[in-house]
Coordinates of C-alpha atoms and ligand atoms in Angstrom, one line a residue:
M1 CA 0.0 0.0 0.0
N2 CA 1.3 3.4 -0.8
N3 CA 0.5 5.8 2.0
Q4 CA 3.3 8.3 1.8
V5 CA 3.0 11.3 4.0
T6 CA 5.2 14.3 4.2
F7 CA 5.8 15.8 7.6
S8 CA 7.1 19.4 7.2
V9 CA 8.0 21.8 10.0
I10 CA 8.9 25.3 8.9
K11 CA 9.8 27.9 11.5
A12 CA 10.7 31.6 11.7
D13 CA 11.1 34.4 14.2
V14 CA 9.1 37.3 12.6
G15 CA 8.7 39.4 15.8
G16 CA 9.2 39.0 19.5
W17 CA 6.7 40.0 22.3
V18 CA 8.3 41.4 24.5
G19 CA 11.9 41.8 23.2
H20 CA 12.9 38.4 22.1
S21 CA 11.0 36.5 24.8
A22 CA 7.7 35.2 23.4
T23 CA 5.2 35.1 20.5
H24 CA 2.1 37.2 20.4
Q25 CA -1.3 35.4 19.9
R26 CA -2.1 37.6 16.9
L27 CA 0.9 36.3 15.0
L28 CA -0.1 32.7 15.7
E29 CA -3.7 33.4 14.5
A30 CA -2.5 35.1 11.3
A31 CA -0.2 32.1 10.5
H32 CA -3.1 29.7 11.5
N33 CA -5.6 31.4 9.0
R34 CA -3.2 31.0 6.1
L35 CA -2.6 27.3 6.8
A36 CA -6.4 26.7 7.4
Q37 CA -7.0 28.2 3.9
A38 CA -4.4 25.8 2.5
Q39 CA -6.1 22.9 4.2
T40 CA -9.5 23.9 2.8
E41 CA -8.0 24.0 -0.6
G42 CA -6.7 20.5 -0.1
V43 CA -2.9 21.3 -0.2
L44 CA -2.4 20.4 3.5
V45 CA -3.9 17.4 5.1
D46 CA -3.4 18.8 8.6
F47 CA -1.4 21.4 10.5
H48 CA -0.7 22.8 13.9
V49 CA 0.7 26.3 14.6
T50 CA 2.7 26.7 17.8
Y51 CA 5.7 28.5 19.2
C52 CA 8.9 28.2 21.3
G53 CA 10.0 31.6 22.6
D54 CA 9.8 34.2 19.9
D55 CA 9.8 31.6 17.0
I56 CA 6.6 30.3 15.2
F57 CA 6.5 26.7 14.2
L58 CA 4.2 25.6 11.3
I59 CA 3.8 21.8 11.7
M60 CA 2.2 20.5 8.5
T61 CA 1.3 17.2 6.8
H62 CA 0.6 16.8 3.1
R63 CA 1.2 14.4 0.2
R64 CA 3.5 16.6 -2.0
G65 CA 6.9 15.4 -0.8
D66 CA 9.9 17.3 0.6
N67 CA 10.9 20.7 -0.8
D68 CA 7.5 21.2 -2.4
E69 CA 7.3 24.7 -3.8
L70 CA 3.6 25.3 -3.0
V71 CA 3.9 24.1 0.6
H72 CA 7.0 26.3 1.1
R73 CA 5.2 29.3 -0.5
I74 CA 2.3 28.8 1.9
A75 CA 4.6 28.8 4.9
W76 CA 6.3 31.9 3.5
E77 CA 2.9 33.6 3.2
A78 CA 1.9 32.5 6.7
F79 CA 5.1 34.2 8.0
E80 CA 4.3 37.3 5.9
A81 CA 0.9 37.4 7.4
A82 CA 2.3 37.1 10.9
T83 CA 4.9 39.9 10.0
Q84 CA 2.0 42.3 9.1
E85 CA 0.7 41.7 12.7
A86 CA 4.1 42.1 14.2
K87 CA 4.6 45.4 12.4
A88 CA 1.1 46.7 13.4
L89 CA 2.0 45.9 17.1
K90 CA 5.5 47.2 16.6
L91 CA 6.8 44.0 18.0
Y92 CA 10.6 43.5 18.3
G93 CA 12.4 42.4 15.2
A94 CA 9.2 42.3 13.0
G95 CA 10.0 40.2 9.9
Q96 CA 13.6 39.5 10.9
D97 CA 13.8 36.0 9.6
L98 CA 12.4 36.7 6.2
L99 CA 15.6 37.5 4.4
S100 CA 14.1 38.4 1.1
D101 CA 11.3 40.6 -0.1
A102 CA 9.7 37.9 -2.2
F103 CA 9.4 34.1 -2.1
S104 CA 11.6 32.4 -4.8
G105 CA 10.7 28.7 -5.1
N106 CA 12.2 27.0 -2.1
I107 CA 12.1 28.5 1.5
R108 CA 15.5 26.9 2.4
G109 CA 18.2 29.5 2.4
M110 CA 15.6 32.4 2.7
G111 CA 15.8 32.7 6.6
P112 CA 13.1 30.2 8.0
G113 CA 14.3 26.9 9.3
V114 CA 13.0 23.7 7.7
A115 CA 12.9 20.0 8.9
E116 CA 10.9 17.7 6.7
M117 CA 10.6 14.1 5.9
T118 CA 8.5 11.9 3.7
F119 CA 7.7 8.3 4.8
E120 CA 5.2 5.5 4.4
E121 CA 2.8 5.9 7.3
R122 CA 3.1 2.9 9.6
R123 CA 0.2 0.9 11.2
S124 CA 0.8 3.4 14.1
E125 CA 3.0 6.4 13.4
T126 CA 4.4 8.2 16.3
V127 CA 6.3 11.5 15.6
I128 CA 8.0 14.0 18.0
V129 CA 8.7 17.6 17.1
F130 CA 11.5 19.3 19.1
M131 CA 11.5 23.1 18.9
A132 CA 14.2 25.2 20.5
D133 CA 14.7 28.9 21.1
K134 CA 18.0 30.8 21.9
T135 CA 20.3 28.2 20.4
S136 CA 21.3 26.9 17.0
A137 CA 21.2 23.8 14.7
G138 CA 24.1 21.9 16.3
A139 CA 22.1 21.7 19.5
W140 CA 20.5 18.5 18.2
N141 CA 23.8 16.7 17.7
L142 CA 24.2 15.4 21.3
P143 CA 20.6 14.3 21.8
L144 CA 20.4 12.6 18.4
F145 CA 23.6 10.8 19.1
K146 CA 22.3 9.6 22.4
M147 CA 18.9 8.6 21.0
F148 CA 20.3 6.6 18.0
A149 CA 23.8 5.5 19.1
D150 CA 24.1 5.4 22.8
P151 CA 23.1 2.2 24.5
F152 CA 23.2 3.9 27.9
N153 CA 20.4 6.2 26.7
T154 CA 18.5 3.9 24.3
A155 CA 18.0 0.4 25.9
G156 CA 16.5 -0.8 22.5
L157 CA 19.9 -0.7 20.8
V158 CA 20.9 -3.5 23.0
I159 CA 17.6 -5.2 23.7
S160 CA 15.4 -4.8 20.6
P161 CA 16.3 -6.8 17.4
A162 CA 14.7 -4.0 15.4
L163 CA 17.3 -1.5 16.6
H164 CA 20.2 -3.8 17.2
E165 CA 21.8 -3.1 13.8
G166 CA 22.3 0.5 14.6
F167 CA 21.6 3.8 12.6
R168 CA 23.1 5.9 9.8
F169 CA 23.9 9.7 10.5
E170 CA 24.0 12.3 7.8
V171 CA 26.3 15.0 8.8
L172 CA 26.6 18.4 7.2
D173 CA 29.7 20.6 7.3
V174 CA 27.9 24.0 7.5
R175 CA 30.9 26.0 6.6
E176 CA 32.1 24.1 3.5
N177 CA 28.6 22.8 2.5
K178 CA 29.7 19.2 2.4
L179 CA 27.9 16.1 3.6
I180 CA 29.1 12.8 4.9
V181 CA 27.2 9.6 6.0
L182 CA 28.5 7.6 8.9
D183 CA 27.2 4.3 10.3
T184 CA 26.9 3.6 14.1
P185 CA 28.0 1.6 15.9
E186 CA 30.8 0.9 13.3
E187 CA 32.0 4.4 12.8
M188 CA 30.9 5.9 16.1
Y189 CA 34.3 7.4 16.9
D190 CA 34.6 9.1 13.6
L191 CA 31.1 10.5 13.9
L192 CA 31.8 11.9 17.4
M193 CA 35.0 13.6 16.1
F194 CA 32.8 15.7 13.8
I195 CA 29.5 16.2 15.7
G196 CA 31.3 17.0 18.9
A197 CA 32.1 20.4 17.2
P198 CA 28.3 21.4 16.7
S199 CA 29.0 24.9 15.5
R200 CA 30.5 23.4 12.3
F201 CA 29.1 20.0 11.9
T202 CA 25.4 19.3 12.3
V203 CA 23.4 16.1 12.0
R204 CA 21.0 16.7 9.3
A205 CA 19.2 13.4 9.2
V206 CA 19.2 9.9 10.7
Y207 CA 18.2 6.7 8.9
N208 CA 18.0 3.1 9.9
K209 CA 20.1 0.6 8.0
K210 CA 17.1 -0.3 5.8
G211 CA 17.1 3.4 4.7
E212 CA 14.0 4.4 6.5
I213 CA 14.1 8.0 7.8
A214 CA 14.2 8.3 11.5
A215 CA 15.0 11.9 12.1
A216 CA 15.4 15.2 10.2
S217 CA 16.6 18.6 11.6
S218 CA 17.0 22.1 10.3
T219 CA 20.6 22.9 9.7
Q220 CA 20.9 26.3 8.3
R221 CA 22.9 29.0 10.0
L222 CA 21.4 32.4 9.3
A223 CA 24.5 34.3 9.7
L224 CA 26.3 32.2 7.1
I225 CA 23.4 32.7 4.7
A226 CA 23.0 36.5 5.3
G227 CA 26.6 37.3 5.9
R228 CA 25.7 39.4 8.9
Y229 CA 23.9 39.1 12.3
V230 CA 20.4 38.1 11.8
G231 CA 19.5 36.4 15.1
K232 CA 20.0 32.8 16.1
D233 CA 18.8 29.9 14.1
D234 CA 16.6 28.4 16.8
P235 CA 16.3 24.9 15.3
V236 CA 13.7 22.3 14.8
C237 CA 14.1 18.4 14.7
V238 CA 11.5 15.9 13.8
V239 CA 11.9 12.3 15.1
R240 CA 9.9 9.1 14.4
A241 CA 9.3 6.9 17.5
Q242 CA 8.5 3.3 18.5
S243 CA 8.8 -0.1 16.9
Q244 CA 11.9 0.0 14.5
F245 CA 12.8 3.4 16.1
P246 CA 13.7 4.4 19.7
A247 CA 10.7 4.5 22.1
V248 CA 9.2 7.9 23.0
G249 CA 10.9 7.7 26.4
E250 CA 14.2 6.9 24.8
I251 CA 13.9 9.9 22.5
L252 CA 13.1 12.2 25.4
E253 CA 15.7 10.8 27.8
P254 CA 18.7 13.0 26.5
F255 CA 16.9 16.0 27.6
A256 CA 16.6 14.9 31.3
W257 CA 20.2 16.2 31.6
P258 CA 20.5 19.9 30.6
F259 CA 23.6 19.9 28.4
V260 CA 25.3 23.1 27.4
V261 CA 24.6 24.7 24.0
E262 CA 25.6 27.9 22.3
G263 CA 23.2 30.8 21.9
W264 CA 21.5 32.6 24.9
M265 CA 22.1 36.3 25.2
R266 CA 23.0 38.0 21.9
G267 CA 23.6 34.5 20.4
S268 CA 27.0 34.7 22.0
H269 CA 27.0 32.7 25.2
N270 CA 27.1 29.0 26.2
G271 CA 24.2 27.9 28.5
P272 CA 22.1 24.9 29.6
L273 CA 19.2 23.7 27.3
M274 CA 16.2 23.7 29.6
P275 CA 13.4 21.3 28.6
V276 CA 10.0 23.0 29.1
A277 CA 6.3 22.8 28.3
V278 CA 5.2 25.2 25.6
H279 CA 3.5 27.4 28.2
Q280 CA 6.9 27.9 29.8
A281 CA 8.8 28.5 26.6
H282 CA 9.4 32.1 27.3
P283 CA 13.1 32.7 27.7
S284 CA 13.5 35.7 30.1
R285 CA 16.6 35.5 32.3
F286 CA 19.5 37.0 30.4
D287 CA 17.3 36.2 27.3
G288 CA 17.2 32.6 28.2
P289 CA 18.4 30.1 29.2
P290 CA 17.9 28.3 25.9
R291 CA 14.7 26.3 25.8
V292 CA 13.5 23.1 24.2
C293 CA 9.9 21.8 23.8
A294 CA 8.8 18.4 22.6
L295 CA 5.4 17.9 21.0
G296 CA 4.2 14.4 20.3
F297 CA 1.7 13.3 17.7
Q298 CA 0.2 10.2 16.4
V299 CA -0.3 10.4 12.6
A300 CA -3.5 9.0 11.3
E301 CA -4.0 9.0 7.5
G302 CA -1.9 12.2 7.5
H303 CA -3.9 13.8 10.4
L304 CA -2.2 15.0 13.5
V305 CA -3.6 13.4 16.6
G306 CA -2.1 15.7 19.2
P307 CA -0.1 17.5 20.3
R308 CA 0.9 15.9 23.6
D309 CA 3.2 18.3 25.3
L310 CA 5.9 15.9 26.4
F311 CA 8.1 18.0 28.6
D312 CA 5.0 19.0 30.6
D313 CA 5.9 16.3 33.1
P314 CA 7.3 16.6 36.7
A315 CA 9.9 14.0 35.7
F316 CA 11.7 16.9 33.9
D317 CA 11.6 19.2 37.0
E318 CA 14.9 18.1 38.1
A319 CA 16.5 18.9 34.6
R320 CA 14.9 22.4 34.9
R321 CA 16.3 22.9 38.4
Q322 CA 19.8 21.8 37.2
A323 CA 19.5 24.0 34.3
T324 CA 18.9 27.0 36.6
L325 CA 22.0 26.0 38.7
I326 CA 24.2 25.7 35.5
A327 CA 22.8 29.0 34.4
D328 CA 23.9 30.6 37.7
Y329 CA 27.3 29.0 37.5
L330 CA 28.0 30.0 34.0
R331 CA 26.6 33.5 34.4
R332 CA 29.1 34.3 37.1
H333 CA 31.8 34.2 34.4
G334 CA 30.3 37.4 32.9
P335 CA 32.2 38.3 29.8
F336 CA 34.8 35.4 30.2
E337 CA 34.9 32.2 28.2
P338 CA 33.6 29.6 28.4
H339 CA 30.3 31.4 29.2
R340 CA 31.0 33.9 26.4
M341 CA 31.5 31.9 23.2
P342 CA 35.0 31.8 21.5
M343 CA 35.8 34.8 19.5
E344 CA 35.2 33.2 16.0
E345 CA 31.8 31.9 17.1
M346 CA 30.4 35.2 18.2
E347 CA 27.8 36.6 15.9
Y348 CA 28.2 40.2 16.5
T349 CA 30.9 41.8 18.6
T350 CA 32.7 45.0 19.3
M351 CA 36.0 43.3 18.7
P352 CA 36.8 44.5 15.1
G353 CA 36.1 48.1 16.1
I354 CA 38.3 47.9 19.3
M355 CA 41.0 46.2 17.3
R356 CA 41.0 49.0 14.8
R357 CA 41.0 51.7 17.4
L358 CA 43.9 50.2 19.4
A359 CA 45.8 49.0 16.3
D360 CA 48.9 51.3 16.7
R361 CA 49.0 50.7 20.5
W362 CA 50.2 47.0 20.1
Q363 CA 53.9 46.7 20.5
V364 CA 55.9 44.0 18.7
V365 CA 57.4 41.4 21.2
E366 CA 60.8 39.8 20.6
G367 CA 61.0 36.0 20.5
D368 CA 62.0 35.8 24.1
G369 CA 59.0 37.9 25.2
H370 CA 61.0 41.1 25.8
L371 CA 60.2 44.5 24.4
A372 CA 63.0 46.6 22.9
Q373 CA 61.6 49.5 25.0
P374 CA 59.8 49.3 28.4
A375 CA 56.1 48.9 27.8
V376 CA 55.0 51.4 30.4
T377 CA 56.9 54.7 30.6
G378 CA 56.3 57.4 33.1
E379 CA 57.6 59.4 36.0
T380 CA 59.7 57.5 38.6
V381 CA 58.4 58.1 42.0
D382 CA 60.9 59.4 44.6
D383 CA 60.8 58.0 48.1
Ligands
F6R1 C1 19.6 35.9 21.1 C2 18.6 37.0 21.0 C3 18.6 38.1 22.1 C4 19.1 39.4 21.4 C5 19.3 40.5 22.5 C6 19.8 41.8 21.9 O1 19.4 35.1 20.0 O2 17.7 37.1 20.2 O3 19.4 37.7 23.2 O4 20.4 39.2 20.8 O5 18.0 40.7 23.1 O6 18.9 42.2 20.9 P1 19.1 43.5 20.0 O7 20.6 43.6 19.6 O8 18.1 43.3 18.9 O9 18.7 44.6 20.9
MG2 MG1 14.2 37.0 18.2
MG3 MG1 14.1 32.9 18.7

């Protein structure tokens, strides 16, 4: 039976309420109305509009395959409609992620983030959408590794014959725009060598060894596309669960420990990723700490049965508490690394200007560390 369904999540920040902390209801309604029209016209089978912090997530199902021009255009128009509302309310950064004035064929590379996958709908199809704010695409590297390759996280890798063969990771080099496919467990150490550097290498997709898609994530880095600071990329990831894939609980388990990601204030700080319910996805303290939400759906003939808000569970209270402690600890470093990100990773900084201003104050040092002249000259003080 051919029952192919495409699960597309397209997201963008088109205006924050207040500052960069949350999304205003009127923006969600505007986006919802555009998608409702597309559903009435038969383009979308189903959809759900939601948010994480100041980012709007359009969760859509349809029969048109990945990278469909019409679906991407509809998403673009939904964000344009939301931008109109953001402008009317003078929300912060209205329209910021729409990098172009007009849609041109494929929304990838135009600002919004995309995670989509096409698959044969199983007898029971469980899908989880992870949405993050105040971090970037590489944030999924660690949890995807744990879900699909770490037997201390995913019991099924050891216990279940359906998972025992392992998984296949598609890794993107976001700087050089190259892609490599690595198998686990065979090539686990090679894989970790790359994805342990998440600002450069991001896991774009995971497949099982039969070639069935298990996970897809957004991988774009806005600053690399735009060539200037345009906010953080605030990524999305879609993961299929159960049966030949890890169980829902195995997929959520990596987030029970608040690992450190890049992002947070001004996109320039390392901080803990705090798992929260959607109603708590309003980063405030130091514009954070970074948040992640998980919405679960059963897909029935393309229809979305859900969402279930999966981090809305006291079992994640301890992760939230630990995230707050880690936030306290890191914050006390102030402008010092490793709280502040390494120089080359900082999105916008006063460094070039300071370097220029102080250029002729730098003195050349000899090989042995000595200066030809004393570095500081001044009056000698008499006793
Ligand atoms: C981080 C983020 C915020 C802003 C910060 C300053 O991704 O969006 O932390 O960087 O609020 O914003 P501007 O420079 O727009 O005043
Ligand atoms: Mg923002
Ligand atoms: Mg955001």
